[in-house]
Structure formats: structure tokens, C-alpha cells
mmCIF file of C-alpha atoms and ligand atoms in Angstrom:
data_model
loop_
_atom_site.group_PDB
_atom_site.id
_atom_site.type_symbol
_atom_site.label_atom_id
_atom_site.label_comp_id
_atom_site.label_asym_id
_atom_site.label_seq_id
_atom_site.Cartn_x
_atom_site.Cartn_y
_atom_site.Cartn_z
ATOM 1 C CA UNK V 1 18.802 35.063 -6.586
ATOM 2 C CA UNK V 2 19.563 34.299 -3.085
ATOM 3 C CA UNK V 3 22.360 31.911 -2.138
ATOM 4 C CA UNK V 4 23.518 30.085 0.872
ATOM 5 C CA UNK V 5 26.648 28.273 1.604
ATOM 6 C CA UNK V 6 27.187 25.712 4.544
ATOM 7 C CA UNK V 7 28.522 22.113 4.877
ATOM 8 C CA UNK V 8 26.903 19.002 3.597
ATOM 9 C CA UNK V 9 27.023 15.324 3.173
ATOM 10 C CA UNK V 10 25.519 14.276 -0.576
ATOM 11 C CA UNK V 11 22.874 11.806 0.114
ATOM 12 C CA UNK V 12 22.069 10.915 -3.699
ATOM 13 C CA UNK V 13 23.694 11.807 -7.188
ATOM 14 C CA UNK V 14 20.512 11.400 -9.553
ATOM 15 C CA UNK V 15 21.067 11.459 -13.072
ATOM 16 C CA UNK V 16 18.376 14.609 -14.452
ATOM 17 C CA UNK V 17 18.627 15.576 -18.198
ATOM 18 C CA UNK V 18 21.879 14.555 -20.816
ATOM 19 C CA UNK V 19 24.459 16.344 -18.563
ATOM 20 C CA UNK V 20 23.014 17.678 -15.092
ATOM 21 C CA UNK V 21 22.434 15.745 -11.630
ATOM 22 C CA UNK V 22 20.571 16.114 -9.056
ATOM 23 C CA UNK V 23 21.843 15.877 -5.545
ATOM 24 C CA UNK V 24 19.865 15.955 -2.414
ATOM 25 C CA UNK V 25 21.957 17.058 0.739
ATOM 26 C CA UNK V 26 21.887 16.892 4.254
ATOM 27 C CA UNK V 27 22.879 20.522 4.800
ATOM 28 C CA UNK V 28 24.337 21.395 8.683
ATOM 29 C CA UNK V 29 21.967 25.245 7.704
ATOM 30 C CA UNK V 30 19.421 23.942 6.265
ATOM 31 C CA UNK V 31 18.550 20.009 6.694
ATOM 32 C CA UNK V 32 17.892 18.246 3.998
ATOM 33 C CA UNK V 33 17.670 19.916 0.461
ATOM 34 C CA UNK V 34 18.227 19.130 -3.171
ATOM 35 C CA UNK V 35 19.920 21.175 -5.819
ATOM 36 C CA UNK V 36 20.832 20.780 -9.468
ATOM 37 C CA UNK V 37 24.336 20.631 -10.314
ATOM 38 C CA UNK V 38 24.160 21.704 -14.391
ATOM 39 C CA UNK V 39 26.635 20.316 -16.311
ATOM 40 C CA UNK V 40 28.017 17.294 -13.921
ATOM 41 C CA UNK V 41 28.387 14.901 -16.249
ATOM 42 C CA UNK V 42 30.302 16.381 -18.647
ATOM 43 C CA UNK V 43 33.889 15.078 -18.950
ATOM 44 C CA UNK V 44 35.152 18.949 -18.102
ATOM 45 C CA UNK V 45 32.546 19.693 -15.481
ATOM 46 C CA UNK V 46 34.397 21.509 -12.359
ATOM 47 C CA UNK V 47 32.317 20.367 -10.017
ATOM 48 C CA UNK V 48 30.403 17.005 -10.984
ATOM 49 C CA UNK V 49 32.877 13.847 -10.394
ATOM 50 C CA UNK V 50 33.345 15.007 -7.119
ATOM 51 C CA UNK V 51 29.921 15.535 -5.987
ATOM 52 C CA UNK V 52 29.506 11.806 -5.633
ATOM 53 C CA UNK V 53 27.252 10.145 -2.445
ATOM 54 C CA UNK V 54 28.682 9.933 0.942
ATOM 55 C CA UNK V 55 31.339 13.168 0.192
ATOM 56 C CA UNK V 56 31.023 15.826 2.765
ATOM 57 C CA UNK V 57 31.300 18.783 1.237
ATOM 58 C CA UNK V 58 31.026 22.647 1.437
ATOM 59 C CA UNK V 59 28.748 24.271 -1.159
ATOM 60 C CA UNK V 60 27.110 26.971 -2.086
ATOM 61 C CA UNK V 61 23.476 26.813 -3.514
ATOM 62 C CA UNK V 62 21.546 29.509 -5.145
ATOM 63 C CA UNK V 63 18.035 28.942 -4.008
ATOM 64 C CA UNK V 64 15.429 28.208 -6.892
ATOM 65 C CA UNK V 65 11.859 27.342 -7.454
ATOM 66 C CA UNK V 66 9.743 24.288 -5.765
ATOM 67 C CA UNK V 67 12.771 23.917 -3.386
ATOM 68 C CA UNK V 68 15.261 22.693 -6.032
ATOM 69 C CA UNK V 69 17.918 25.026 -6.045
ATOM 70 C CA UNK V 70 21.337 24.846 -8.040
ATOM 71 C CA UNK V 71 25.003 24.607 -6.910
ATOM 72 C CA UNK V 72 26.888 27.613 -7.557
ATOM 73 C CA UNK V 73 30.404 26.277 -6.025
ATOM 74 C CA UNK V 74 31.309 23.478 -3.820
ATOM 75 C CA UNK V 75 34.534 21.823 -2.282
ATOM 76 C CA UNK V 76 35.326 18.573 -0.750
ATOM 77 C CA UNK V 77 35.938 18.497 3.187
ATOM 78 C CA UNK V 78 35.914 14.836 3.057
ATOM 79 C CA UNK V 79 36.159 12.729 0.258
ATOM 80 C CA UNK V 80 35.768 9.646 2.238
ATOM 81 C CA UNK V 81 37.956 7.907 -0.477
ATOM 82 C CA UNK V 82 37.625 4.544 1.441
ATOM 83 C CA UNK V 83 33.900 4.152 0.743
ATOM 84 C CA UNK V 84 34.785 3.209 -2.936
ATOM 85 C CA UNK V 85 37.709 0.944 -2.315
ATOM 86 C CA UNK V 86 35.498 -1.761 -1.337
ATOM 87 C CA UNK V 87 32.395 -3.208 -2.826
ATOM 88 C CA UNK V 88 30.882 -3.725 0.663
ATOM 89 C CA UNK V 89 31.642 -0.270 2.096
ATOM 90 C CA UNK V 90 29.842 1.584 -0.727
ATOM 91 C CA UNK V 91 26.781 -0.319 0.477
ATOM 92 C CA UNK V 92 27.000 -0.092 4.102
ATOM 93 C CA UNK V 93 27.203 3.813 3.167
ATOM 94 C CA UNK V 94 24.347 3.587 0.859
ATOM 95 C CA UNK V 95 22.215 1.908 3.625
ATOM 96 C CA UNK V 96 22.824 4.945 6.262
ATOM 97 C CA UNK V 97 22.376 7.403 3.550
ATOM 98 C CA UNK V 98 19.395 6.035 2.673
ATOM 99 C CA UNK V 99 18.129 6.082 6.072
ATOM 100 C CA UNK V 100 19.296 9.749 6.312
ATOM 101 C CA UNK V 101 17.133 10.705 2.955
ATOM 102 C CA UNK V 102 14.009 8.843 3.925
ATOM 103 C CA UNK V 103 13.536 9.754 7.698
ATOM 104 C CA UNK V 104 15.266 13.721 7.751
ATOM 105 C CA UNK V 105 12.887 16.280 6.675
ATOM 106 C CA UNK V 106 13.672 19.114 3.834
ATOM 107 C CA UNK V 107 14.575 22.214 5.193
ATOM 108 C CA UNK V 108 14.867 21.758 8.868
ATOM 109 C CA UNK V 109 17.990 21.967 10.236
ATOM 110 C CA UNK V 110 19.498 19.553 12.943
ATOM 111 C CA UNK V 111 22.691 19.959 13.498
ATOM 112 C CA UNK V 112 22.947 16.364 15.433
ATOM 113 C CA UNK V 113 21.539 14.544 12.719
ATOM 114 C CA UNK V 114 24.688 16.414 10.139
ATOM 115 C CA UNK V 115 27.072 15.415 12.792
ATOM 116 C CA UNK V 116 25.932 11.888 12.698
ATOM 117 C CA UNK V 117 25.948 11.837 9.362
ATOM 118 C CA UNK V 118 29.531 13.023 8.546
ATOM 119 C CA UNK V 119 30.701 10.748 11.738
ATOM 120 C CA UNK V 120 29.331 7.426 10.418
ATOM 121 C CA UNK V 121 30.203 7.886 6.912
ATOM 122 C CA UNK V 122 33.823 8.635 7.456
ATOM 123 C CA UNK V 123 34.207 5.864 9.872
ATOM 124 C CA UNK V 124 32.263 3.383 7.164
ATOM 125 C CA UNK V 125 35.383 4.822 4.989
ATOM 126 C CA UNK V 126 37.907 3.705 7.257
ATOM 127 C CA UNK V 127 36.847 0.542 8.682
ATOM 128 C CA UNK V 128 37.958 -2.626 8.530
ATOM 129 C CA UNK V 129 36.005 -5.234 5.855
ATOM 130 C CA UNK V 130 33.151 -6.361 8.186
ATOM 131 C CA UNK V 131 31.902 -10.220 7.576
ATOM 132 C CA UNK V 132 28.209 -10.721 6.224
ATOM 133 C CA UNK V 133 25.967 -8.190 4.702
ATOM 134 C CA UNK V 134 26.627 -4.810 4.648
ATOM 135 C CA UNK V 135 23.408 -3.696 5.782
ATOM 136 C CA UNK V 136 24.112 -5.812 9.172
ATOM 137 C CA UNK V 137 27.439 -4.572 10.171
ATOM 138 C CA UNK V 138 27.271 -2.916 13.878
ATOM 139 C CA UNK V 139 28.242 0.201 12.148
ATOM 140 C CA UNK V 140 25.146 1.112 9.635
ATOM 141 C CA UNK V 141 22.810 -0.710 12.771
ATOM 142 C CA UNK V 142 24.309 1.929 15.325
ATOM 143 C CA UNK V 143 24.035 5.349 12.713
ATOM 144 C CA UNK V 144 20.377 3.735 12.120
ATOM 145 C CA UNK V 145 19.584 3.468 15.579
ATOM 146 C CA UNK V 146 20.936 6.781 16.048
ATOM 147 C CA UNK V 147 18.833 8.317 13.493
ATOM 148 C CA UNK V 148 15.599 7.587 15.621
ATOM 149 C CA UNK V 149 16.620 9.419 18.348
ATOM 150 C CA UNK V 150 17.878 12.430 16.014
ATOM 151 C CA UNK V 151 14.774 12.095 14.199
ATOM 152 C CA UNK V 152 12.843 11.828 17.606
ATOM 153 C CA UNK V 153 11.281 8.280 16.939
ATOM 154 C CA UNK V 154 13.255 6.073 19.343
ATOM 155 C CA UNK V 155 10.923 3.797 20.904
ATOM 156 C CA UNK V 156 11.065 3.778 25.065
ATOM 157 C CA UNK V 157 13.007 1.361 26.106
ATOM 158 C CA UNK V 158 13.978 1.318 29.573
ATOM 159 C CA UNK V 159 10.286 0.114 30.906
ATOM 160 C CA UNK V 160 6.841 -1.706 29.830
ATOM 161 C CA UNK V 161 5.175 0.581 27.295
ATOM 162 C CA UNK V 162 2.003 -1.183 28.398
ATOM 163 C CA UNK V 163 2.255 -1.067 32.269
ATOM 164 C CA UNK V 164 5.823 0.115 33.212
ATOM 165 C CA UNK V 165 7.582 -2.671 34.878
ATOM 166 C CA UNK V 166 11.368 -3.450 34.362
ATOM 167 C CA UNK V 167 12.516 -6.213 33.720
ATOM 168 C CA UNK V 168 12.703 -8.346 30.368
ATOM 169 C CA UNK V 169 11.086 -7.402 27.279
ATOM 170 C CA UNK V 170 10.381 -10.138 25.095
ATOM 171 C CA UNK V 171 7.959 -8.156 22.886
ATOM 172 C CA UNK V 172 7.703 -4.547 20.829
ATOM 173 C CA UNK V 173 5.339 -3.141 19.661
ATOM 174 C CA UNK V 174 6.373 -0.272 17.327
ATOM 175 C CA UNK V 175 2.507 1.204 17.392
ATOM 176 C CA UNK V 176 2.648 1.160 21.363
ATOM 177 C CA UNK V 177 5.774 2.766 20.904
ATOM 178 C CA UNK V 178 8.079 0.891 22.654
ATOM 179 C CA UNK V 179 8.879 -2.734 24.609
ATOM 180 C CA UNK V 180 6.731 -4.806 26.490
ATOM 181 C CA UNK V 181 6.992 -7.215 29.369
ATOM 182 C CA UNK V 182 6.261 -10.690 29.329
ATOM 183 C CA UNK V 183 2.377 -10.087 30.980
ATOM 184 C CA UNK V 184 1.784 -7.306 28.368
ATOM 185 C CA UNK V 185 3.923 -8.745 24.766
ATOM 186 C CA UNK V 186 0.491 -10.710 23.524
ATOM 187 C CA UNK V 187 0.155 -10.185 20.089
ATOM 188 C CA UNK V 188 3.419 -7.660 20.459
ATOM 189 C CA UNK V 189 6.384 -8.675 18.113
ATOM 190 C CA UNK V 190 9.268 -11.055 19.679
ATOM 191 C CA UNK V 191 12.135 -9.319 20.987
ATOM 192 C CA UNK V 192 15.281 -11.457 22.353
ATOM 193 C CA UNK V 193 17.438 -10.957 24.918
ATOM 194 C CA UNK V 194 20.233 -10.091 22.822
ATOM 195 C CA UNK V 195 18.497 -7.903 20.459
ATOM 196 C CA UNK V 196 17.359 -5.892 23.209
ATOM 197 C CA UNK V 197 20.694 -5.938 24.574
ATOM 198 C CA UNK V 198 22.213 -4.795 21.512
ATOM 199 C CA UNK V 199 19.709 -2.162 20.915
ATOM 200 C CA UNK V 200 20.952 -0.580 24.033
ATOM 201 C CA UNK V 201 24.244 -1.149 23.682
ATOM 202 C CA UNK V 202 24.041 0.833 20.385
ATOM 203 C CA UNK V 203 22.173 3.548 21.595
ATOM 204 C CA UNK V 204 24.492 3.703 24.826
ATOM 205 C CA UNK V 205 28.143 3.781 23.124
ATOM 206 C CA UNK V 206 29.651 5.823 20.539
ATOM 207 C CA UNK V 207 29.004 4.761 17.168
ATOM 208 C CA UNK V 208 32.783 3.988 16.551
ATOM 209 C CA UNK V 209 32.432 1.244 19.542
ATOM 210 C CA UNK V 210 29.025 -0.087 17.731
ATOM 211 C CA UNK V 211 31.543 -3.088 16.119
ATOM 212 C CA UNK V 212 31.537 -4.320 20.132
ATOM 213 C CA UNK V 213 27.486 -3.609 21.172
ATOM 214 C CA UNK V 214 26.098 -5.992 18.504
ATOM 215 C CA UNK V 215 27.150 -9.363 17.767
ATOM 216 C CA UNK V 216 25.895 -10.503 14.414
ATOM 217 C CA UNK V 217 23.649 -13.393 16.318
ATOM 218 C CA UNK V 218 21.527 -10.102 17.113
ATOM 219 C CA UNK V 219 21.967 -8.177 13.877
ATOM 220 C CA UNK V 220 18.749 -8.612 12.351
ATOM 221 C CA UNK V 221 16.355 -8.692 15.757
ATOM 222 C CA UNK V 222 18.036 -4.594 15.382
ATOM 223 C CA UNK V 223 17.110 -4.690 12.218
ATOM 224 C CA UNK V 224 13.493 -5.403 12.596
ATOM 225 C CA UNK V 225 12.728 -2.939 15.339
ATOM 226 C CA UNK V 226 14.566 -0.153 12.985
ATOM 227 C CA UNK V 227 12.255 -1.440 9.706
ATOM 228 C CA UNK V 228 9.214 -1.761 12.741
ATOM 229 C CA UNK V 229 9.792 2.271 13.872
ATOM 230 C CA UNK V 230 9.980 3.968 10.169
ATOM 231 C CA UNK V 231 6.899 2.084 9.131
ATOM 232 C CA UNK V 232 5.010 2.149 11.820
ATOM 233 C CA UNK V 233 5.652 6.506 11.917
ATOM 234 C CA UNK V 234 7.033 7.132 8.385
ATOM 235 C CA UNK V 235 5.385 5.245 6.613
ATOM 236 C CA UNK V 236 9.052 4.214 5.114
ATOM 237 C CA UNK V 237 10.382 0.719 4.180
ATOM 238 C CA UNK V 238 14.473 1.061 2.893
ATOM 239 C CA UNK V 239 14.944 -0.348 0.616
ATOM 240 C CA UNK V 240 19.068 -1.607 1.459
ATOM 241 C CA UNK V 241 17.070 -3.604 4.507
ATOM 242 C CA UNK V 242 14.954 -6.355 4.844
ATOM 243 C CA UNK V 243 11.496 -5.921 4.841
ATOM 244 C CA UNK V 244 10.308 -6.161 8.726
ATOM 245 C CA UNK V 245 7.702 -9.073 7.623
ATOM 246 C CA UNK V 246 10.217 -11.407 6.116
ATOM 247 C CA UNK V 247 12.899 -11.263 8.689
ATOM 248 C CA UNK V 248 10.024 -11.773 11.538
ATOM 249 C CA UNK V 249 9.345 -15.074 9.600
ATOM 250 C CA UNK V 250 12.561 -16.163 10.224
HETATM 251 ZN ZN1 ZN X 301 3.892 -4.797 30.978
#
């Protein structure tokens, strides 16, 4: 059987069978993929405790049927230790993994989205404890952000979707695929200042400066527009967010 070996971050650990797991992977070769590691949960298993979500790993996967293949070898590059010292980093993780799994295709590679990937979970790792939710924290807003314009969804930003004027943007519309100005925003979603602000700001700055592009007044307005895009052209709702319909009720 053919195998392959590159680097990956594990996306998921899914329990499959009395011993086995399934993990899906964003591969750097390949994209996304899933592969069976047999035997993981057993107390002697070489390769299972390790193979654990948000580890970057290298591995080597011997390609199978239906697109499930199984994981011949694999060792840690990053164990991103931190994530499981605190409550609250585990779930900031699982929020940008999440992301990762639900908007990055199977087998098509993008070697900015891996980069991504590895960079915001290893900074998630070592970052200081972040106040409110986990899903809020500059941090997994910026690597979500981020993900639209790996994934090629980020909505345009810099002028009126509707008639191209710049300016302010009090509306989006994620269907028009982008802001709106104040003559064009009827029936559009509201947009503040700051959330528009913020959105650039994030898209703009490295994702280790995201901590000073969004101030948590402007947290969920980000939010929204991220929950707005993957519906709108996904089809996707995460679950680690808030729905886009109960935070626009706010
Ligand atoms: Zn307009």
C-alpha cells in the first residue's frame, strides 16, 4: 500500500472501535485528511497518548480505502504542552481547530493554511490566561479571521460592496459579500465602528499582535461576521461560537 509522510497538526482524536481512534489532520502535503491510528487506546500503544488534538506532528500514513488511511509511524514536533495546563486554553484551541476542520477541504494542500495552523496553536500554548470566554480572546478571533482569507472567503472590506464608496460601514452583508455604506446597509446586518476596526486590525497584524487589534468591547461584532461568512458560503455553524442569530439579538 502506498504511504506518505509529511507534517501535521491533529485536528480531532475520535474514539472508533474498543481500542483505535480516528484522527483527522491538517497535513502541510496533503490538506486535510483522516487516518486510523489502530490500537491508540491501549495502555501500551506507541503511538496513541500522544496523538492528542492541537499536537503538531510528523507522520506517516499508509493510504487506505474511502480516504481513511492508517498511521504507520508518527512523532511529535510540537507537543504544545501548554494547551492542557489550562482549562481555558484547551478551548480556545478547540475553537481554531474546529474552524480549521469545518472550513479546509480533504486533500488539498495549502501550505498557508498548515502554517497558520501550527502558528496559532503554539502561541494559544504559550499565552498568557486571557479574561472572558475562550472563544473571544483576540487570539482564536485573529487565526479565525485568518482562515477566510486562507480559505479564500474574506469578505471585501476596504469599500461599499453595493456601490464602492469609502468611508464608514455600518452594515455587512455576508451574501453581498462584503461591507456596506450607510446609503446602501438597508436591511444589511449592523457593523460598528470598532468591530470593523478590529476586523482590520486582525487581518492587518500578525496573529501574535491580535491580543492589541481587538478589544473585547468588539469581540463578538468579529464574531458575527466570522459565524455570517461560513454560513452564508459553507453552509457551517461551529459549534465553540455563538450562533450568528443570537449574538445579532444582542
Ligand atoms: Zn454604498
Amino acid at each position: 500500500m502506498a504511504t506518505f509522510e509529511t507534517e501535521a497538526v491533529v485536528l480531532r482524536a475520535i474514539r472508533y472501535s474498543e481500542a483505535d481512534n480516528v484522527l483527522t489532520l491538517y497535513t502541510r502535503d496533503r490538506g486535510r485528511a483522516s487516518a486510523i491510528v489502530k490500537g491508540a487506546r491501549r495502555p501500551r500503544s506507541r503511538l496513541g497518548g500522544r496523538l492528542q488534538p492541537g499536537v503538531v506532528v510528523r507522520v506517516t500514513i499508509a493510504e487506505g480505502r474511502r480516504g481513511l488511511g492508517a498511521v504507520r509511524d508518527a512523532s511529535v514536533i510540537d507537543p504544545n504542552a501548554g494547551l492542557w495546563a489550562h482549562a481555558t486554553r484547551l478551548l480556545a484551541a478547540g475553537s481554531v481547530l474546529e474552524g480549521a476542520l469545518r472550513t479546509l477541504p480533504d486533500g488539498d494542500p495549502n501550505e498557508a493554511a498548515f502554517h497558520l495552523l501550527r502558528n496559532a496553536v503554539a502561541l494559544l500554548a504559550r499565552s498568557s490566561a486571557h479574561p472572558g470566554p475562550p472563544r473571544l480572546d483576540p487570539l482564536v478571533l485573529g487565526a479565525h479571521v485568518k482562515l477566510l482569507v486562507v480559505a479564500g472567503l474574506l469578505p471585501a472590506l476596504g469599500s461599499c460592496v453595493s456601490c464602492g464608496s469609502i468611508g464608514t460601514f455600518p452594515g455587512f452583508s455576508a451574501s453581498r459579500g462584503g461591507v456596506l455604506c450607510g446609503d446602501c446597509s438597508a436591511g444589511a446586518e449592523p457593523l460598528s465602528r470598532r468591530g470593523y476596526e478590529a476586523l482590520a486590525g486582525l487581518l492587518g497584524r500578525p496573529l501574535s499582535e491580535a491580543r492589541g487589534a481587538c478589544p473585547p468591547e468588539a469581540a463578538e461584532d468579529v464574531e458575527r461576521v466570522v459565524g455570517l461568512v461560513l454560513r452564508e458560503h459553507l453552509g457551517v455553524t461551529l459549534r465553540s461560537a455563538l450562533s450568528p442569530e443570537v449574538s445579532s439579538r444582542r
